[in-house]
mmCIF file of C-alpha atoms and ligand atoms in Angstrom:
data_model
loop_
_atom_site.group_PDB
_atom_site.id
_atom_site.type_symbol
_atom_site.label_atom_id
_atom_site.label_comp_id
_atom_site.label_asym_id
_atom_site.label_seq_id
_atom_site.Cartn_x
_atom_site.Cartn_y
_atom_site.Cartn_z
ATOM 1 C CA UNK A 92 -19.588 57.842 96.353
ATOM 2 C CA UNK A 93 -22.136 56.106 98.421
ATOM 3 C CA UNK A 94 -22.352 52.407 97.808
ATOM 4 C CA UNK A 95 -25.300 51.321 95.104
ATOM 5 C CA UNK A 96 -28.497 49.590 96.567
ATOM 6 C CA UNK A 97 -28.183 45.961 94.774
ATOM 7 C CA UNK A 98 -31.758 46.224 94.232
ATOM 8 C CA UNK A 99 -31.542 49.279 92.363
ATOM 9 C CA UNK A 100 -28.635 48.667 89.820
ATOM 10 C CA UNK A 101 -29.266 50.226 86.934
ATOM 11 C CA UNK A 102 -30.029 47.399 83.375
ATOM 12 C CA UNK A 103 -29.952 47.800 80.020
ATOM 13 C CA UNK A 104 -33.222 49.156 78.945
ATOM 14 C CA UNK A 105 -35.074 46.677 76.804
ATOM 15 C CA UNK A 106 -34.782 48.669 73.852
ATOM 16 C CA UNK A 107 -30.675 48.128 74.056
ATOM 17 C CA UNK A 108 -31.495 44.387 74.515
ATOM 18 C CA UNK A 109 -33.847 44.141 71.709
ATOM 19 C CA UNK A 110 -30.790 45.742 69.294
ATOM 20 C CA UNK A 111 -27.474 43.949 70.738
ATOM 21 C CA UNK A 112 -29.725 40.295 70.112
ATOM 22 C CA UNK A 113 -30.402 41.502 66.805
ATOM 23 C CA UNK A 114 -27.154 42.212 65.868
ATOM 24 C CA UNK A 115 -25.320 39.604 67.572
ATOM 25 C CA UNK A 116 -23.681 41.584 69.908
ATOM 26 C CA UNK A 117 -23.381 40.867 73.940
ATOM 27 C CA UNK A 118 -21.629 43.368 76.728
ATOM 28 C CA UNK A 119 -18.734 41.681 78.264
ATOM 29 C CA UNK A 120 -19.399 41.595 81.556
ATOM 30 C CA UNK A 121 -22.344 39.327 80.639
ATOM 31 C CA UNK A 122 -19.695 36.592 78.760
ATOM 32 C CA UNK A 123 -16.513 37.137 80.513
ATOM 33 C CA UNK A 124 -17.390 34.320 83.048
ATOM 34 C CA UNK A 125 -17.930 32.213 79.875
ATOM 35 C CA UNK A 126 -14.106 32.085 78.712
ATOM 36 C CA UNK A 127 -11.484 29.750 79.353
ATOM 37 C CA UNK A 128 -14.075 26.673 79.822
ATOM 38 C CA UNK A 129 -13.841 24.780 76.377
ATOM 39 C CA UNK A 130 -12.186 22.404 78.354
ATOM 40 C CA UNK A 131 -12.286 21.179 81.865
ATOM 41 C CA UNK A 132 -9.304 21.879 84.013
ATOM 42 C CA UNK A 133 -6.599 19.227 83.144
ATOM 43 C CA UNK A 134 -5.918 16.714 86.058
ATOM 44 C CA UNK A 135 -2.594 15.263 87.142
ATOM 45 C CA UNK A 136 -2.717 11.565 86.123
ATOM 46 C CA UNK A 137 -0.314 8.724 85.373
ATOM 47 C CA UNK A 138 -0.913 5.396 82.885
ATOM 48 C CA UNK A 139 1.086 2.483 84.329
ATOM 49 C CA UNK A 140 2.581 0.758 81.573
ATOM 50 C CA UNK A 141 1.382 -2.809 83.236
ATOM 51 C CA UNK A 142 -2.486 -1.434 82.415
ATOM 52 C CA UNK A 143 -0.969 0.197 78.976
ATOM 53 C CA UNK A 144 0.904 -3.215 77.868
ATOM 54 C CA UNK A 145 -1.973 -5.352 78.433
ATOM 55 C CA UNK A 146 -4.153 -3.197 76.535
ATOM 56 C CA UNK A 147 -2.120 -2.788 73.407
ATOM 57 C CA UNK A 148 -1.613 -6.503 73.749
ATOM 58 C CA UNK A 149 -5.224 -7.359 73.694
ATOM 59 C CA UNK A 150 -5.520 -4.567 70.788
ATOM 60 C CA UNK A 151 -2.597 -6.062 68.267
ATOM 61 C CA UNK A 152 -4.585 -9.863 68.938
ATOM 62 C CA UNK A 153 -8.144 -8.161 67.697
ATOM 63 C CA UNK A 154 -6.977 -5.973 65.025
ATOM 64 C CA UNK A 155 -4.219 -6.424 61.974
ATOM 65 C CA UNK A 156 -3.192 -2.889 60.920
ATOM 66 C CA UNK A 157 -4.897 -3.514 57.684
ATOM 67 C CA UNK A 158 -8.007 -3.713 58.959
ATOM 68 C CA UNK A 159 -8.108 -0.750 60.586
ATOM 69 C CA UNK A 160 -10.599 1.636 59.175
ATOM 70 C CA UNK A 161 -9.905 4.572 57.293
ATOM 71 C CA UNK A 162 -7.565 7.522 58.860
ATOM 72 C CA UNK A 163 -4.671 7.434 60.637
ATOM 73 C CA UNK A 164 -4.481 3.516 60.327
ATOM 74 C CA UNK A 165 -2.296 3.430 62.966
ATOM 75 C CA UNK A 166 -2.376 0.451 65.805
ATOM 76 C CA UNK A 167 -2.253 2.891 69.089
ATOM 77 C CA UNK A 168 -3.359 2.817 72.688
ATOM 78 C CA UNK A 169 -4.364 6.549 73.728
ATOM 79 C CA UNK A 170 -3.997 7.643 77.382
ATOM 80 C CA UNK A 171 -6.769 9.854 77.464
ATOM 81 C CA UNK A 172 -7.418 12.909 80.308
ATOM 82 C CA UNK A 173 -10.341 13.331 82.430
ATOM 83 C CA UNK A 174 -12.403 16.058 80.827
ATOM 84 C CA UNK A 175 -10.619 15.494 77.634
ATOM 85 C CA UNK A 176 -11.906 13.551 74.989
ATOM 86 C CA UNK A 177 -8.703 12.306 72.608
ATOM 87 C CA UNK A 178 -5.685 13.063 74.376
ATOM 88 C CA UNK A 179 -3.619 13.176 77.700
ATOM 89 C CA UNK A 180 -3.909 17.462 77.191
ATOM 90 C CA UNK A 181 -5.556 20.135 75.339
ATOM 91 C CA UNK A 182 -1.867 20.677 73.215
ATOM 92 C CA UNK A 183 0.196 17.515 73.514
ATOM 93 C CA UNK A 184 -0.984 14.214 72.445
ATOM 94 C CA UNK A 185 0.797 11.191 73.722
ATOM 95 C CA UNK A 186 -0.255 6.980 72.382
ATOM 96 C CA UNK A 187 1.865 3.707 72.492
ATOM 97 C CA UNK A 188 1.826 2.118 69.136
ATOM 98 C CA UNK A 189 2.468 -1.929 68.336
ATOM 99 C CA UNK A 190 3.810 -2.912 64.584
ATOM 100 C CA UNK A 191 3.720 -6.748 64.680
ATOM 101 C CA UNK A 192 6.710 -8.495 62.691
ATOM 102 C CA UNK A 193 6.121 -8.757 58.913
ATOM 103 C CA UNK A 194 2.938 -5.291 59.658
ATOM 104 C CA UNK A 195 3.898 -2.101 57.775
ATOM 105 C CA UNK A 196 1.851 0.950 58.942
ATOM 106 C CA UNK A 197 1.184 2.510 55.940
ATOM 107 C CA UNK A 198 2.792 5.721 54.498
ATOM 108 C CA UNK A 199 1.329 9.009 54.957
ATOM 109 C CA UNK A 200 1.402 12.570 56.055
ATOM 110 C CA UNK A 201 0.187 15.239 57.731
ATOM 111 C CA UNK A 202 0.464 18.881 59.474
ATOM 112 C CA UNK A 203 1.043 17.841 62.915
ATOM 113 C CA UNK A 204 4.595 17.363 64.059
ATOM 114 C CA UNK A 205 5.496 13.657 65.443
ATOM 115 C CA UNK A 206 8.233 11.776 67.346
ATOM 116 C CA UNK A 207 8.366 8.413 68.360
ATOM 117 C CA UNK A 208 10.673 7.388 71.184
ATOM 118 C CA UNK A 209 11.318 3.540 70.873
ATOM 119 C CA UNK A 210 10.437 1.559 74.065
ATOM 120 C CA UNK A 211 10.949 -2.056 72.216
ATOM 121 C CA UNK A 212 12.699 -1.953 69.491
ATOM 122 C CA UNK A 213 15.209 -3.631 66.840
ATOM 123 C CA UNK A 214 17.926 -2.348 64.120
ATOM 124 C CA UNK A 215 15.117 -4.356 61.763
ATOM 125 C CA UNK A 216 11.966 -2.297 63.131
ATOM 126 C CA UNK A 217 12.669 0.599 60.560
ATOM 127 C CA UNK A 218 10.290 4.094 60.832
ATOM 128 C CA UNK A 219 10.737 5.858 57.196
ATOM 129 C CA UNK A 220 10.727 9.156 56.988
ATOM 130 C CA UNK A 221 11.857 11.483 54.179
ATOM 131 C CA UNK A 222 12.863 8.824 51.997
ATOM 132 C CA UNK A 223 14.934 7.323 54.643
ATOM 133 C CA UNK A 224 15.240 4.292 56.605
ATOM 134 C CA UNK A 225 15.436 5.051 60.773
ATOM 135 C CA UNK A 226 16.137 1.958 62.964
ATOM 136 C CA UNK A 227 14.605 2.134 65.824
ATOM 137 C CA UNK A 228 16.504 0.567 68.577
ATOM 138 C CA UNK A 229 15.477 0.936 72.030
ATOM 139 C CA UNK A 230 15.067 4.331 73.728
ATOM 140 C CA UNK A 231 15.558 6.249 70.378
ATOM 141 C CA UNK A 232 14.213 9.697 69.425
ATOM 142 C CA UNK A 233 13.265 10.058 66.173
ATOM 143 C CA UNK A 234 11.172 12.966 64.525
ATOM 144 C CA UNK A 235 8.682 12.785 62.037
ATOM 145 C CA UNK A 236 8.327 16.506 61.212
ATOM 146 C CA UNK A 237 5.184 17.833 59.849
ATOM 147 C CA UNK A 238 4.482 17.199 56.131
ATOM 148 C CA UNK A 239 7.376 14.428 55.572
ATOM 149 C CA UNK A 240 6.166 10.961 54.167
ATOM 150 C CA UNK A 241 6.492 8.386 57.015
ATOM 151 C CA UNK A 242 5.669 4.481 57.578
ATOM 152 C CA UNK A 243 6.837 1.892 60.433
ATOM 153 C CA UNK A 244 7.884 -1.176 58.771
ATOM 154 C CA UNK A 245 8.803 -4.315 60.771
ATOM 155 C CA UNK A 246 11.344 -6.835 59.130
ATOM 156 C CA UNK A 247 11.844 -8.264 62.762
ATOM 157 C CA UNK A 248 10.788 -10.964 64.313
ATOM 158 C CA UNK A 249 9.015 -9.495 67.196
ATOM 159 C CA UNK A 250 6.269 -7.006 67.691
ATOM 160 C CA UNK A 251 7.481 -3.476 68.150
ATOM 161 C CA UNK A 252 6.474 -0.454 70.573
ATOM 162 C CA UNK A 253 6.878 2.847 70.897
ATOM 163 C CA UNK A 254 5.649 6.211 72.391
ATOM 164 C CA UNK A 255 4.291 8.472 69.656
ATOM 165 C CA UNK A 256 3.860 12.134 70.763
ATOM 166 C CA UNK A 257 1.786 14.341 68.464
ATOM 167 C CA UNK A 258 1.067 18.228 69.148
ATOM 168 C CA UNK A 259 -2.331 16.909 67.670
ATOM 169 C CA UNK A 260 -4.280 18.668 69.805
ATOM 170 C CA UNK A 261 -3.050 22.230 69.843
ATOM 171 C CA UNK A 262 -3.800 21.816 66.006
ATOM 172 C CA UNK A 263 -7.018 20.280 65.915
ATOM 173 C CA UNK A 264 -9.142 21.418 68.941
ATOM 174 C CA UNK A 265 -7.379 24.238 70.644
ATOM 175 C CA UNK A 266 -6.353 26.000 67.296
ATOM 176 C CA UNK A 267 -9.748 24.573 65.775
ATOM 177 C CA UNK A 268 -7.585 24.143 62.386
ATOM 178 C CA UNK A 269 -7.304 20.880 59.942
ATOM 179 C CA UNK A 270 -4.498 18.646 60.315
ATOM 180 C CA UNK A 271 -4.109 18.122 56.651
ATOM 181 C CA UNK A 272 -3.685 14.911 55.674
ATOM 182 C CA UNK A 273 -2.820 12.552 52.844
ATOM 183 C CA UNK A 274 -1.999 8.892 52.713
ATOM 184 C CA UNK A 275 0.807 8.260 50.220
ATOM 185 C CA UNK A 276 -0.027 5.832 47.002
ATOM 186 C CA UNK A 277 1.915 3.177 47.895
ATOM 187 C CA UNK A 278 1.873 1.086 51.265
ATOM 188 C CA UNK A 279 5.927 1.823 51.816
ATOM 189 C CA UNK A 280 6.932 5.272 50.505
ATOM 190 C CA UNK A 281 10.398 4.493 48.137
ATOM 191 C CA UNK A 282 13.563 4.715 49.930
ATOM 192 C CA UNK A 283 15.422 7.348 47.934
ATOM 193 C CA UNK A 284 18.118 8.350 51.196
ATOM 194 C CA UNK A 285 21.428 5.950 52.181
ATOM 195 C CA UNK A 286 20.849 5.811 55.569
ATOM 196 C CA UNK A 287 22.691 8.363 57.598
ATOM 197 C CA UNK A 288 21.528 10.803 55.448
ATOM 198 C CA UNK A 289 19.742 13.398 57.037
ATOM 199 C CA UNK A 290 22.184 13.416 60.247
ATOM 200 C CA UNK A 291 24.963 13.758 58.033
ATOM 201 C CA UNK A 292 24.155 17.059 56.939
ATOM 202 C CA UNK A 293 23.454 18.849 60.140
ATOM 203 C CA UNK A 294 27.133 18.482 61.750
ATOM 204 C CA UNK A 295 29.713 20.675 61.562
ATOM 205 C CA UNK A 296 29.604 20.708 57.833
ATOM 206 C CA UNK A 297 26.122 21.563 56.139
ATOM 207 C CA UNK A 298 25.343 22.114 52.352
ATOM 208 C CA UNK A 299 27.028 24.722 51.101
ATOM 209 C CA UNK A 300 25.095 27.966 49.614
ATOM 210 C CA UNK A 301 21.890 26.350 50.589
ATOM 211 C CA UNK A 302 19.833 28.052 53.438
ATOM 212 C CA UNK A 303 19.769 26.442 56.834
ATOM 213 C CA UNK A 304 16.754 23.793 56.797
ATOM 214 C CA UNK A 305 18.977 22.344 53.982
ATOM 215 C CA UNK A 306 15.755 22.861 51.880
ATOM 216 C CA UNK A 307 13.638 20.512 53.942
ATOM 217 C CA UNK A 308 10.139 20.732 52.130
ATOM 218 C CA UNK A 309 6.315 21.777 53.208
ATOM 219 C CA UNK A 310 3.684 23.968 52.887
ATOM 220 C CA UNK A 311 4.053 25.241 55.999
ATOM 221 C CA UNK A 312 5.208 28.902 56.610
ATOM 222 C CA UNK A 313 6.161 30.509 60.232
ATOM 223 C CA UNK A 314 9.175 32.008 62.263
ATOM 224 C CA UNK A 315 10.966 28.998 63.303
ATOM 225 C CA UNK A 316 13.686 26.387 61.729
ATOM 226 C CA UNK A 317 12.074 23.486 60.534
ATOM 227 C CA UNK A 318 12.740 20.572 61.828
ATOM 228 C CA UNK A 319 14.461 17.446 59.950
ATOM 229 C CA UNK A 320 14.037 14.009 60.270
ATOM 230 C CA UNK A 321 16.346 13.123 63.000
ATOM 231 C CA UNK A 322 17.347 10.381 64.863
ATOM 232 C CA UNK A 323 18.744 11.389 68.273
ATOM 233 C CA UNK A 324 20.365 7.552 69.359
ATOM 234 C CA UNK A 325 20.046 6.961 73.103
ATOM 235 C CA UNK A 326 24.063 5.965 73.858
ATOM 236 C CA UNK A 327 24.762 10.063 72.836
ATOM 237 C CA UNK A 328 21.922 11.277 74.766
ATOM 238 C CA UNK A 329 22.896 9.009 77.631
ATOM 239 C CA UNK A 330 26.343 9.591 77.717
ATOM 240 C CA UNK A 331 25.808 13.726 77.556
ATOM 241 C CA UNK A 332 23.584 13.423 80.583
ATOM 242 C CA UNK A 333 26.172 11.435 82.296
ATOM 243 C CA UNK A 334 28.859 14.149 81.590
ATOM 244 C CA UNK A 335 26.777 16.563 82.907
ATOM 245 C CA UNK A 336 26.165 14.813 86.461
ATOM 246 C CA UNK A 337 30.114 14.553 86.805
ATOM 247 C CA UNK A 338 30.639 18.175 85.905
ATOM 248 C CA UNK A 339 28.031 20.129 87.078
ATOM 249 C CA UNK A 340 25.200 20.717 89.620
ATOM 250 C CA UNK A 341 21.669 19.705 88.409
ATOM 251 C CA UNK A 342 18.896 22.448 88.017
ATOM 252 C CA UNK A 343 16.930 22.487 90.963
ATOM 253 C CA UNK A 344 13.324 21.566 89.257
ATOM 254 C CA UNK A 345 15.052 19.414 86.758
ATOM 255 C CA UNK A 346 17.918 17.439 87.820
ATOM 256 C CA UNK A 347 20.171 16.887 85.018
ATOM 257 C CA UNK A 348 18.303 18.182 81.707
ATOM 258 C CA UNK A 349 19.643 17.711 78.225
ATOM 259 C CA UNK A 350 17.343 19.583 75.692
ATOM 260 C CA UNK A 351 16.868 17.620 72.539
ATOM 261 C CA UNK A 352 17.292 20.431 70.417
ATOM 262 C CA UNK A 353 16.348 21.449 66.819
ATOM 263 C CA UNK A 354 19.747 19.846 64.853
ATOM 264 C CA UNK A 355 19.406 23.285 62.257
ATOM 265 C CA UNK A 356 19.641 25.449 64.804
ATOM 266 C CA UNK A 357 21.351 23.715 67.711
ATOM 267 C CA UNK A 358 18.635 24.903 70.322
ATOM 268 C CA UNK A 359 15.183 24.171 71.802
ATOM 269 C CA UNK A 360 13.082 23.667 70.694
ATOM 270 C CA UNK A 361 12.545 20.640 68.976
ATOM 271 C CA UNK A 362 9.591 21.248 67.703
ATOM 272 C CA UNK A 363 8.151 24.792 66.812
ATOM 273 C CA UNK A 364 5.321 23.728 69.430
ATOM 274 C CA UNK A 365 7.145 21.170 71.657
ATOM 275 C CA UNK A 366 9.963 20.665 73.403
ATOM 276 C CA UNK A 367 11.713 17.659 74.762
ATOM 277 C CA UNK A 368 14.484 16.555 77.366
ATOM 278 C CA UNK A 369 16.370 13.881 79.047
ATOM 279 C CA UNK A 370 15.982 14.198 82.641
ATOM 280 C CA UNK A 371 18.950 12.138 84.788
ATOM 281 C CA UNK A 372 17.555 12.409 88.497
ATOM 282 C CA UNK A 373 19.498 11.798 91.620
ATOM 283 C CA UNK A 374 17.882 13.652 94.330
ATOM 284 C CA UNK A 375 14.523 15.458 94.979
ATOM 285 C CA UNK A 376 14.038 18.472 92.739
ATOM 286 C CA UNK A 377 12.255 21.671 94.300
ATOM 287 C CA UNK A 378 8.865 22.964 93.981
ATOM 288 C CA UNK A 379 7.853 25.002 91.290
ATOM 289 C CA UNK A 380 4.859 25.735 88.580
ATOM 290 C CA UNK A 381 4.600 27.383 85.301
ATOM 291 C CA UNK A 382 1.560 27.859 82.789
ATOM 292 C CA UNK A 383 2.794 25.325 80.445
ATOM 293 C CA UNK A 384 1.902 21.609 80.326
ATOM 294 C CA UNK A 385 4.403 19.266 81.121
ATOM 295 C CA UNK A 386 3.844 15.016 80.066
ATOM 296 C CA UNK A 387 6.575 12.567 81.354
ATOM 297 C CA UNK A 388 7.637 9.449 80.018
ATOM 298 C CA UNK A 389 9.820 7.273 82.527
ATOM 299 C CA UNK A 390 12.597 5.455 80.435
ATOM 300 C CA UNK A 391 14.307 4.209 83.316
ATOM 301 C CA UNK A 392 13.768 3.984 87.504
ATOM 302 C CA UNK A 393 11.027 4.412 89.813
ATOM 303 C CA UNK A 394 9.794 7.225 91.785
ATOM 304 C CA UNK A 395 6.992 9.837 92.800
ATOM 305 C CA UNK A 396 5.733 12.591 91.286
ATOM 306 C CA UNK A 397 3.789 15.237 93.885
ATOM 307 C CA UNK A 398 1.763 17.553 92.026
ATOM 308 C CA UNK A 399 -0.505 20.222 93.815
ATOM 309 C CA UNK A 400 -0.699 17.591 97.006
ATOM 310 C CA UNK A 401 -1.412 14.387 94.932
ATOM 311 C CA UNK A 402 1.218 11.861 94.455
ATOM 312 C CA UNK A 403 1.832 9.974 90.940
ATOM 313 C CA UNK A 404 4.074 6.990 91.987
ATOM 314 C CA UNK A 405 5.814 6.043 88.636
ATOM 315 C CA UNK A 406 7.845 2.802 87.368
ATOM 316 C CA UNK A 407 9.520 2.523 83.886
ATOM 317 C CA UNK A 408 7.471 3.316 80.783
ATOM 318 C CA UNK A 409 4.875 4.788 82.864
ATOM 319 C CA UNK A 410 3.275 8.242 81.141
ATOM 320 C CA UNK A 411 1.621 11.028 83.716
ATOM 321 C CA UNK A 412 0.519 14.436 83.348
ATOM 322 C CA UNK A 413 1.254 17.632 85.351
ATOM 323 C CA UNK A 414 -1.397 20.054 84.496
ATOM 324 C CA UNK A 415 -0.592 24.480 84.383
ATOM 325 C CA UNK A 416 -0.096 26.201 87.118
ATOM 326 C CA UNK A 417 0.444 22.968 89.708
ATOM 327 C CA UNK A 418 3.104 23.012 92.078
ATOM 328 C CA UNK A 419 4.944 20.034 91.451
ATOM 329 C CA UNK A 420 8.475 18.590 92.533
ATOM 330 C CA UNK A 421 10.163 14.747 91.760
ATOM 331 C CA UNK A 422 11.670 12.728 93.880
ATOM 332 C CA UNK A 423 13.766 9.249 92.204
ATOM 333 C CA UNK A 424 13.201 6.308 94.482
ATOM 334 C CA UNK A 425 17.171 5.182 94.189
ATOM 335 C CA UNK A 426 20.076 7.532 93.074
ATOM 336 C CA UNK A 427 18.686 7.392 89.576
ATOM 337 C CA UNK A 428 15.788 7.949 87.716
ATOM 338 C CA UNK A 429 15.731 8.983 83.588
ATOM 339 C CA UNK A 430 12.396 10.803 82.617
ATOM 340 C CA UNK A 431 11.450 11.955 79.200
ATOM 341 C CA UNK A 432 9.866 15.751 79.673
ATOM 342 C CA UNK A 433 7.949 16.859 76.914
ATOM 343 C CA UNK A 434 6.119 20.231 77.672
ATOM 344 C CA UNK A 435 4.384 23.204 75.469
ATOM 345 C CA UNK A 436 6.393 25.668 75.882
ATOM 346 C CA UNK A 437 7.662 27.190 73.181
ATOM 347 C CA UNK A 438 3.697 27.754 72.123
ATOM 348 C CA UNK A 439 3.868 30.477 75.263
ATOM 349 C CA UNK A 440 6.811 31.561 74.590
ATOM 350 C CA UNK A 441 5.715 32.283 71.191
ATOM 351 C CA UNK A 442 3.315 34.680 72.255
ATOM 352 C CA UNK A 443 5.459 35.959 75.487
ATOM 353 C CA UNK A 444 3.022 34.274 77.648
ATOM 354 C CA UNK A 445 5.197 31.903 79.473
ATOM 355 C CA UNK A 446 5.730 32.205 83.115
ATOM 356 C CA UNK A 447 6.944 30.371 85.932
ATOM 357 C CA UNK A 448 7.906 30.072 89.886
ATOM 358 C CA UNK A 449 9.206 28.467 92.676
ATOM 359 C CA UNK A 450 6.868 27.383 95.131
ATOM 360 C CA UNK A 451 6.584 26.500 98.541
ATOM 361 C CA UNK A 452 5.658 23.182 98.505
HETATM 362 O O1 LIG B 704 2.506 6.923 63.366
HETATM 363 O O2 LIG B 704 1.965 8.426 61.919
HETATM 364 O O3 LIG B 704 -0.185 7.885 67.360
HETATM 365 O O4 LIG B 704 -0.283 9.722 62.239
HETATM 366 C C1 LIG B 704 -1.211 9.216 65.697
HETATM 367 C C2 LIG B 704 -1.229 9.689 64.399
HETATM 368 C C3 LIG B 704 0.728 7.929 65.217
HETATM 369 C C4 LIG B 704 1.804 7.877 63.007
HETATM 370 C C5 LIG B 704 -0.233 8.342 66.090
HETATM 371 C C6 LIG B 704 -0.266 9.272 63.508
HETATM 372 C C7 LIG B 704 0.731 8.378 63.921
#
């Protein structure tokens, strides 16, 4: 067919116009260029906890938690993305929170799943979830699943800090739902659990004739386990990533990767919409990409990041980003580096979107 004189391309007539406005209707070759550009494309970035520790600092001298105004009333620094206006990505939302000694952050909840992984932190620095009492000593996991009761309450004697990681985000902007919220009556929900409780009954043994989530509440419906409070302590999680560096080879883009996984279920992930690991590095890890987003948190070492030919140079407690579809490899400065990898994931996967490769890089 002979090629079509640009100047002569056939248009709607004005007629067809007229009745697609009226009926709010547009052909899709006239929006298609519009999609995919609520957001700007994410950019690799790293906070470096020097900049992050002055500014919480500076924050916890201006402002007592009780004088926060209304909402989350929560004392956090927010690493926030070019392009983005609230969070480090358009799923996963990462902040570094201070609870002074004697502060309580009050109780509340909400739909959005939480953790907090404790960078300072004391056996009398308690997070309460669920009716129970979580110390949070230093390097800690502990998850605040969606719709429990939680407040931070410091009986210590020193201010304490930790990295809160919310799939805020993916709930409230990309989803475009409500993260329904309530604050509880009273400033410190009752402690109704001996402590131990929840990880107690996730072992080996579980509650008999009950179903799997052991009954966990919420108004939530979906495919996946819920996830209980849970406090993953840092000398198991260490001491299975050191196991696996004596036994085995580490996976080439990972290096030695324990999942934190879902303690009903015994696998990833974590979270129905994140996922989390412990990442022991000893060498340089290979190139690859995939179209989820991937935050780090460095809990121990130093060492670069190169993501699509930038280079994030990172020292403990720093936070960076790699955006979708970047080529990105790591590369520990001394024989050891520990990262926390949180990515979204199991969002693709939900939808049997996820997809990744090596690359050359
Ligand atoms: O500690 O409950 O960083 O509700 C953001 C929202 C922390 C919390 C955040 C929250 C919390």
């Amino acid at each position: 067919m002979a090629q079509q004189d640009p100047e002569e391309r056939i248009e709607l007539t004005s007629e067809t116009r007229r009745l697609l406005e009226e009926t709010d209707l547009r052909p899709l070759w006239e929006v298609e260029d519009t999609m995919g550009h609520v957001y700007d494309d994410l950019e690799a970035d790293i906070w470096k906890w020097g900049d992050i520790k002055q500014a919480i600092d500076h924050v916890e001298r201006d402002m007592p938690i009780e004088e926060l105004p209304p909402g989350f009333q929560r004392r956090v620094a927010v690493p926030i993305n070019t392009g983005m206006q609230n969070a480090i990505s358009n799923t996963i939302y990462v902040g570094v929170q201070t609870v002074s000694p004697g502060e309580t952050a009050p109780s509340h909840r909400h739909g959005a799943n939480a953790l907090r992984f404790t960078i300072d932190g004391s056996e009398d620095m308690k997070t309460v979830v669920a009716g129970e009492e979580f110390p949070m000593e230093n390097n800690d996991l502990i998850t605040t699943p969606q719709w429990e009761w939680h407040d931070h309450v410091n009986d210590s004697d020193e201010t304490a800090m930790w990295l809160d990681v919310l799939d805020l985000p993916l709930i409230l902007d990309s989803l475009n739902s409500t993260n329904v919220f309530e604050n509880h009556e009273l400033e410190r929900q009752p402690v109704t659990k001996t402590q131990g409780y929840w990880d107690s009954q996730y072992g080996h043994a579980r509650p008999a004739g009950e179903s799997n989530d052991g009954g966990i509440p919420g108004p939530f419906e979906g495919i996946r386990e819920p996830t209980p409070p849970y406090r993953f302590g840092w000398t198991e999680i260490l001491e299975t990533l050191r196991q696996r560096a004596e036994n085995n080879n580490p996976d080439p883009y990972d290096g030695y990767s324990m999942a934190y996984v879902n303690p009903t279920t015994g696998q990833e992930p974590l979270f129905p919409t994140m996922s989390f690991r412990a990442q022991l590095l000893t060498e340089a890890t290979e190139a690859h990409f995939h179209n989820a987003t991937e935050v780090f948190f460095v809990i121990e070492g130093k060492g670069t990041t190169h993501v699509d030919g930038e280079t994030l140079e990172w020292d403990q407690w720093d936070i960076f980003v790699v955006p979708p579809d970047k080529p990105h490899h790591h590369d520990p400065e001394n024989d050891e580096a520990i990262l926390l990898g949180m990515t979204d994931r199991p969002v693709f996967e939900a939808f049997n979107f996820y997809a990744e490769s090596a690359a050359d890089q």
